CSV table of C-alpha atoms in Angstrom, one decimal:
chain,number,residue,atom,x,y,z
A,1304,UNK,CA,-56.9,45.3,59.2
A,1305,UNK,CA,-53.4,43.7,58.9
A,1306,UNK,CA,-51.2,44.2,55.9
A,1307,UNK,CA,-49.1,41.6,54.1
A,1308,UNK,CA,-45.4,42.3,53.5
A,1309,UNK,CA,-46.2,42.9,49.8
A,1310,UNK,CA,-48.3,45.9,50.8
A,1311,UNK,CA,-45.7,47.5,53.0
A,1312,UNK,CA,-43.3,48.8,50.4
A,1313,UNK,CA,-45.9,50.9,48.4
A,1314,UNK,CA,-46.7,52.9,51.5
A,1315,UNK,CA,-43.1,54.3,51.5
A,1316,UNK,CA,-44.0,56.5,48.5
A,1317,UNK,CA,-46.7,58.5,50.3
A,1318,UNK,CA,-44.4,58.8,53.3
A,1319,UNK,CA,-41.7,60.3,51.0
A,1320,UNK,CA,-44.3,62.6,49.4
A,1321,UNK,CA,-45.4,63.8,52.8
A,1322,UNK,CA,-41.9,64.5,53.9
A,1323,UNK,CA,-41.3,66.4,50.6
A,1324,UNK,CA,-44.3,68.6,51.3
A,1325,UNK,CA,-43.4,69.1,54.9
A,1326,UNK,CA,-39.9,70.2,53.9
A,1327,UNK,CA,-41.3,73.2,51.9
A,1328,UNK,CA,-39.7,76.5,53.0
A,1329,UNK,CA,-42.1,78.8,51.1
A,1330,UNK,CA,-44.1,81.4,52.9
A,1331,UNK,CA,-43.6,82.9,56.3
A,1332,UNK,CA,-41.4,81.3,58.9
A,1333,UNK,CA,-43.0,79.9,62.0
A,1334,UNK,CA,-42.5,81.7,65.4
A,1335,UNK,CA,-39.3,80.9,67.2
A,1336,UNK,CA,-38.8,80.5,70.9
A,1337,UNK,CA,-37.3,83.6,72.6
A,1338,UNK,CA,-33.6,83.8,72.0
A,1339,UNK,CA,-33.7,81.0,69.3
A,1340,UNK,CA,-31.2,81.8,66.6
A,1341,UNK,CA,-31.1,78.4,65.0
A,1342,UNK,CA,-31.1,78.1,61.2
A,1343,UNK,CA,-33.4,76.5,58.7
A,1344,UNK,CA,-31.7,73.2,57.7
A,1345,UNK,CA,-32.6,69.8,56.3
A,1346,UNK,CA,-30.2,67.3,57.7
A,1347,UNK,CA,-29.7,63.7,56.6
A,1348,UNK,CA,-27.3,60.8,56.8
A,1349,UNK,CA,-26.1,58.8,53.8
A,1350,UNK,CA,-23.5,56.3,52.5
A,1351,UNK,CA,-21.5,56.5,49.3
A,1352,UNK,CA,-21.6,53.6,47.0
A,1353,UNK,CA,-17.9,53.0,47.5
A,1354,UNK,CA,-18.0,49.8,49.5
A,1355,UNK,CA,-16.8,51.4,52.7
A,1356,UNK,CA,-20.2,51.6,54.4
A,1357,UNK,CA,-19.1,54.8,56.2
A,1358,UNK,CA,-22.0,56.8,57.5
A,1359,UNK,CA,-21.8,60.5,56.5
A,1360,UNK,CA,-23.8,63.6,57.4
A,1361,UNK,CA,-25.4,65.6,54.7
A,1362,UNK,CA,-27.5,68.7,54.3
A,1363,UNK,CA,-30.0,69.1,51.5
A,1364,UNK,CA,-29.4,72.1,49.3
A,1365,UNK,CA,-32.4,74.4,49.0
A,1366,UNK,CA,-32.1,76.9,46.2
A,1367,UNK,CA,-34.1,80.0,46.9
A,1368,UNK,CA,-36.7,80.9,49.6
A,1369,UNK,CA,-39.6,79.3,47.7
A,1370,UNK,CA,-38.1,76.0,46.9
A,1371,UNK,CA,-40.2,72.9,47.5
A,1372,UNK,CA,-37.6,70.4,46.4
A,1373,UNK,CA,-38.1,66.8,47.3
A,1374,UNK,CA,-35.8,65.3,50.0
A,1375,UNK,CA,-35.0,62.5,47.5
A,1376,UNK,CA,-34.0,64.8,44.6
A,1377,UNK,CA,-31.3,67.4,43.9
A,1378,UNK,CA,-28.0,67.9,45.7
A,1379,UNK,CA,-26.7,67.3,49.2
A,1380,UNK,CA,-23.6,68.8,50.8
A,1381,UNK,CA,-21.2,66.3,52.4
A,1382,UNK,CA,-21.0,67.8,55.9
A,1383,UNK,CA,-18.6,65.0,57.0
A,1384,UNK,CA,-16.1,66.2,54.4
A,1385,UNK,CA,-16.6,69.9,55.1
A,1386,UNK,CA,-16.7,69.7,58.9
A,1387,UNK,CA,-15.0,66.5,60.1
A,1388,UNK,CA,-15.0,67.6,63.7
A,1389,UNK,CA,-18.8,67.9,64.0
A,1390,UNK,CA,-20.0,66.1,61.0
A,1391,UNK,CA,-19.4,62.5,62.1
A,1392,UNK,CA,-23.1,61.9,62.7
A,1393,UNK,CA,-26.3,64.0,63.1
A,1394,UNK,CA,-26.4,63.4,66.9
A,1395,UNK,CA,-22.9,64.8,67.3
A,1396,UNK,CA,-23.9,67.8,65.1
A,1397,UNK,CA,-26.9,68.5,67.2
A,1398,UNK,CA,-24.7,68.4,70.3
A,1399,UNK,CA,-22.6,71.2,68.8
A,1400,UNK,CA,-25.6,73.5,69.0
A,1401,UNK,CA,-25.9,76.8,67.1
A,1402,UNK,CA,-22.2,76.9,66.4
A,1403,UNK,CA,-22.5,73.7,64.5
A,1404,UNK,CA,-25.6,74.8,62.6
A,1405,UNK,CA,-23.9,78.0,61.5
A,1406,UNK,CA,-20.9,76.0,60.3
A,1407,UNK,CA,-23.3,73.8,58.3
A,1408,UNK,CA,-24.9,76.9,56.7
A,1409,UNK,CA,-21.4,78.1,55.7
A,1410,UNK,CA,-20.6,74.8,54.2
A,1411,UNK,CA,-23.8,74.9,52.2
A,1412,UNK,CA,-23.1,78.4,51.0
A,1413,UNK,CA,-19.5,77.6,50.0
A,1414,UNK,CA,-20.8,75.5,47.0
A,1415,UNK,CA,-18.2,72.8,47.8
A,1416,UNK,CA,-18.6,69.1,48.6
A,1417,UNK,CA,-21.9,68.8,46.7
A,1418,UNK,CA,-23.2,65.4,45.6
A,1419,UNK,CA,-26.2,64.3,43.5
A,1420,UNK,CA,-28.6,62.6,46.0
A,1421,UNK,CA,-29.3,60.0,43.3
A,1422,UNK,CA,-25.7,58.8,43.7
A,1423,UNK,CA,-25.8,58.1,47.5
A,1424,UNK,CA,-27.8,55.8,49.7
A,1425,UNK,CA,-30.1,57.6,52.1
A,1426,UNK,CA,-29.9,56.2,55.6
A,1427,UNK,CA,-31.9,56.9,58.8
A,1428,UNK,CA,-31.2,60.6,59.6
A,1429,UNK,CA,-30.3,59.7,63.2
A,1430,UNK,CA,-29.0,56.3,64.2
A,1431,UNK,CA,-28.0,56.5,67.9
A,1432,UNK,CA,-30.9,58.2,69.7
A,1433,UNK,CA,-30.8,58.2,73.5
A,1434,UNK,CA,-34.4,56.9,73.5
A,1435,UNK,CA,-37.2,56.2,71.1
A,1436,UNK,CA,-40.4,57.1,72.8
A,1437,UNK,CA,-43.7,56.7,71.0
A,1438,UNK,CA,-47.3,57.7,71.6
A,1439,UNK,CA,-50.0,55.2,70.9
A,1440,UNK,CA,-53.6,56.0,69.9
A,1441,UNK,CA,-52.5,59.5,69.0
A,1442,UNK,CA,-55.1,60.3,66.5
A,1443,UNK,CA,-58.9,59.7,66.6
A,1444,UNK,CA,-59.2,57.7,63.4
A,1445,UNK,CA,-56.7,55.1,64.8
A,1446,UNK,CA,-58.8,54.9,68.0
A,1447,UNK,CA,-61.9,54.3,65.9
A,1448,UNK,CA,-60.1,51.6,63.9
A,1449,UNK,CA,-59.5,49.6,67.0
A,1450,UNK,CA,-62.9,50.6,68.6
A,1451,UNK,CA,-61.2,52.2,71.5
A,1452,UNK,CA,-62.0,55.5,73.2
A,1453,UNK,CA,-59.6,58.5,72.8
A,1454,UNK,CA,-57.4,58.3,75.9
A,1455,UNK,CA,-57.4,61.2,78.3
A,1456,UNK,CA,-53.7,61.0,78.7
A,1457,UNK,CA,-51.0,59.9,76.2
A,1458,UNK,CA,-50.4,56.2,75.8
A,1459,UNK,CA,-46.6,56.0,76.0
A,1460,UNK,CA,-44.5,53.1,74.7
A,1461,UNK,CA,-41.0,52.6,73.3
A,1462,UNK,CA,-39.1,51.0,70.5
A,1463,UNK,CA,-35.6,49.6,70.7
A,1464,UNK,CA,-32.8,51.1,68.6
A,1465,UNK,CA,-32.5,48.0,66.5
A,1466,UNK,CA,-35.9,48.9,65.0
A,1467,UNK,CA,-34.4,52.0,63.2
A,1468,UNK,CA,-34.0,51.6,59.5
A,1469,UNK,CA,-33.5,53.9,56.5
A,1470,UNK,CA,-36.4,55.4,54.6
A,1471,UNK,CA,-36.1,53.0,51.7
A,1472,UNK,CA,-34.8,49.9,53.4
A,1473,UNK,CA,-36.8,46.7,53.0
A,1474,UNK,CA,-39.2,45.9,55.8
A,1475,UNK,CA,-38.8,42.1,56.3
A,1476,UNK,CA,-41.9,40.4,57.7
A,1477,UNK,CA,-40.6,38.2,60.6
A,1478,UNK,CA,-41.7,34.6,60.4
A,1479,UNK,CA,-42.9,34.9,64.0
A,1480,UNK,CA,-45.8,37.1,63.2
A,1481,UNK,CA,-48.9,36.7,61.1
A,1482,UNK,CA,-50.3,40.2,61.8
A,1483,UNK,CA,-47.9,42.8,60.3
A,1484,UNK,CA,-49.2,46.3,60.4
A,1485,UNK,CA,-47.8,49.8,59.8
A,1486,UNK,CA,-48.6,53.5,60.4
A,1487,UNK,CA,-47.0,56.7,59.2
A,1488,UNK,CA,-46.1,59.1,62.0
A,1489,UNK,CA,-44.6,62.5,62.7
A,1490,UNK,CA,-41.4,62.2,64.7
A,1491,UNK,CA,-39.8,64.9,66.9
A,1492,UNK,CA,-36.0,64.9,67.3
A,1493,UNK,CA,-34.8,66.5,70.5
A,1494,UNK,CA,-31.8,68.7,70.3
A,1495,UNK,CA,-31.5,70.2,73.8
A,1496,UNK,CA,-31.3,68.3,77.1
A,1497,UNK,CA,-33.7,69.1,79.8
A,1498,UNK,CA,-36.4,68.1,82.4
A,1499,UNK,CA,-39.4,69.8,83.9
A,1500,UNK,CA,-39.6,72.1,81.0
A,1501,UNK,CA,-42.5,74.6,80.9
A,1502,UNK,CA,-44.8,74.1,77.9
A,1503,UNK,CA,-44.1,77.6,76.8
A,1504,UNK,CA,-40.4,76.6,76.3
A,1505,UNK,CA,-40.9,73.1,74.9
A,1506,UNK,CA,-40.3,74.0,71.3
A,1507,UNK,CA,-36.9,75.4,72.1
A,1508,UNK,CA,-35.8,71.9,72.8
A,1509,UNK,CA,-36.9,70.5,69.4
A,1510,UNK,CA,-34.1,70.0,66.9
A,1511,UNK,CA,-36.4,69.1,64.1
A,1512,UNK,CA,-39.0,66.9,62.6
A,1513,UNK,CA,-39.0,63.8,60.4
A,1514,UNK,CA,-41.3,61.1,59.2
A,1515,UNK,CA,-41.4,57.7,60.9
A,1516,UNK,CA,-42.9,54.4,59.9
A,1517,UNK,CA,-44.3,52.6,62.9
A,1518,UNK,CA,-44.3,48.9,62.0
A,1519,UNK,CA,-46.0,46.5,64.4
A,1520,UNK,CA,-46.4,42.8,64.9
A,1521,UNK,CA,-50.0,43.1,66.3
A,1522,UNK,CA,-50.1,39.6,67.6
A,1523,UNK,CA,-46.9,40.1,69.6
A,1524,UNK,CA,-48.1,43.5,70.7
A,1525,UNK,CA,-51.6,42.7,71.8
A,1526,UNK,CA,-51.9,38.9,72.3
A,1527,UNK,CA,-48.5,37.7,73.5
A,1528,UNK,CA,-45.8,38.8,76.0
A,1529,UNK,CA,-48.5,39.5,78.7
A,1530,UNK,CA,-49.8,42.5,76.7
A,1531,UNK,CA,-46.6,44.4,76.8
A,1532,UNK,CA,-46.1,46.3,73.5
A,1533,UNK,CA,-42.3,46.4,73.4
A,1534,UNK,CA,-41.5,43.2,71.5
A,1535,UNK,CA,-44.3,43.7,69.0
A,1536,UNK,CA,-42.9,47.1,68.2
A,1537,UNK,CA,-39.2,46.3,68.2
A,1538,UNK,CA,-38.4,43.6,65.6
A,1539,UNK,CA,-35.4,44.6,63.4
A,1540,UNK,CA,-36.3,47.3,60.9
A,1541,UNK,CA,-39.7,48.1,62.5
A,1542,UNK,CA,-39.0,51.9,62.6
A,1543,UNK,CA,-37.9,53.3,59.2
A,1544,UNK,CA,-37.4,57.1,59.5
A,1545,UNK,CA,-36.4,59.9,57.3
A,1546,UNK,CA,-35.0,60.8,54.9
A,1547,UNK,CA,-34.4,64.2,56.4
A,1548,UNK,CA,-34.7,66.0,59.7
A,1549,UNK,CA,-36.2,69.4,59.1
A,1550,UNK,CA,-35.4,72.1,61.6
A,1551,UNK,CA,-38.4,74.1,62.9
A,1552,UNK,CA,-37.0,77.2,61.2
A,1553,UNK,CA,-37.3,75.5,57.8
A,1554,UNK,CA,-41.0,74.9,58.2
A,1555,UNK,CA,-43.5,77.4,57.1
A,1556,UNK,CA,-46.9,76.5,58.5
A,1557,UNK,CA,-46.4,73.0,57.2
A,1558,UNK,CA,-47.0,71.5,60.6
A,1559,UNK,CA,-50.6,72.3,59.8
A,1560,UNK,CA,-50.3,70.2,56.7
A,1561,UNK,CA,-49.0,67.3,58.8
A,1562,UNK,CA,-51.9,67.7,61.3
A,1563,UNK,CA,-54.2,67.5,58.3
A,1564,UNK,CA,-52.5,64.3,57.2
A,1565,UNK,CA,-52.8,62.7,60.6
A,1566,UNK,CA,-56.0,64.6,61.6
A,1567,UNK,CA,-57.7,64.7,63.9
A,1568,UNK,CA,-54.8,64.3,66.4
A,1569,UNK,CA,-55.8,63.4,69.9
A,1570,UNK,CA,-52.8,65.2,71.4
A,1571,UNK,CA,-50.5,68.0,70.3
A,1572,UNK,CA,-46.9,66.7,69.8
A,1573,UNK,CA,-45.3,69.3,72.0
A,1574,UNK,CA,-47.7,68.5,74.8
A,1575,UNK,CA,-46.7,64.8,74.5
A,1576,UNK,CA,-43.0,65.9,74.7
A,1577,UNK,CA,-43.8,67.9,77.9
A,1578,UNK,CA,-45.6,64.9,79.4
A,1579,UNK,CA,-42.7,62.6,78.7
A,1580,UNK,CA,-40.0,64.9,80.0
A,1581,UNK,CA,-41.7,65.1,83.4
A,1582,UNK,CA,-40.7,61.5,83.8
A,1583,UNK,CA,-37.5,61.2,81.8
A,1584,UNK,CA,-34.6,63.5,81.0
A,1585,UNK,CA,-34.8,64.2,77.3
A,1586,UNK,CA,-31.4,64.2,75.7
A,1587,UNK,CA,-29.7,64.9,72.4
A,1588,UNK,CA,-31.1,62.7,69.6
A,1589,UNK,CA,-34.1,61.6,71.7
A,1590,UNK,CA,-36.9,60.7,69.2
A,1591,UNK,CA,-40.6,60.8,70.1
């Protein structure tokens, strides 16, 4: 059941492939919430190999309505160079709302500030979330793996921000654990603050989707720390995400593909978001 550190790295490839397929923009666009005029975008964060370590915002270039380009191939637009006021990090860009998104689209269409993605280091697409809230036992196969019943309500836990890592960063097996485990997950990035949001309006608060890698020290999660999950889920680097945040308008029925990958899900993701926001105020950059 538990994976060695040597078997962790290969799983990153199928996570990348899943994200590439989920980023397809072919076909009909999904329905928007009433009044939603946000644009189809693929946002990321990166560093140049110039020794400065400066985190920069990028947008993947998608050529044509039927492109299925991989998030780790092609060109990105350096949004930090094009829009220094809103392009400092993805969270700040989300806070700028539709004005910022339209400015990003103009920067993409200008043809300027383009970089080959092979020449940059892809980082986590969001690095300063207000919260990282997770749902355990969220698909039936995982419940069966642990011989547990499908819960009637979502099993909510959290990860600390130090767990965030880039999509190709090494996952270091801590010497404190002998039971390293991992799972690929769909992550929802919140882009609009709110609380007590009706289910019919929940998707209007979603900035986009990305892929997360939920790494766990199962012994610390289940056998130590009085059964509290937090420490077992929050070792450094235990939440690689990315490489891109795909806005809902860039998806074309591919959420069905994601559901097939994680199928059968025990809860719908937007329902989980509604469940959480009845207890917590969801905020910009919130990841669940």
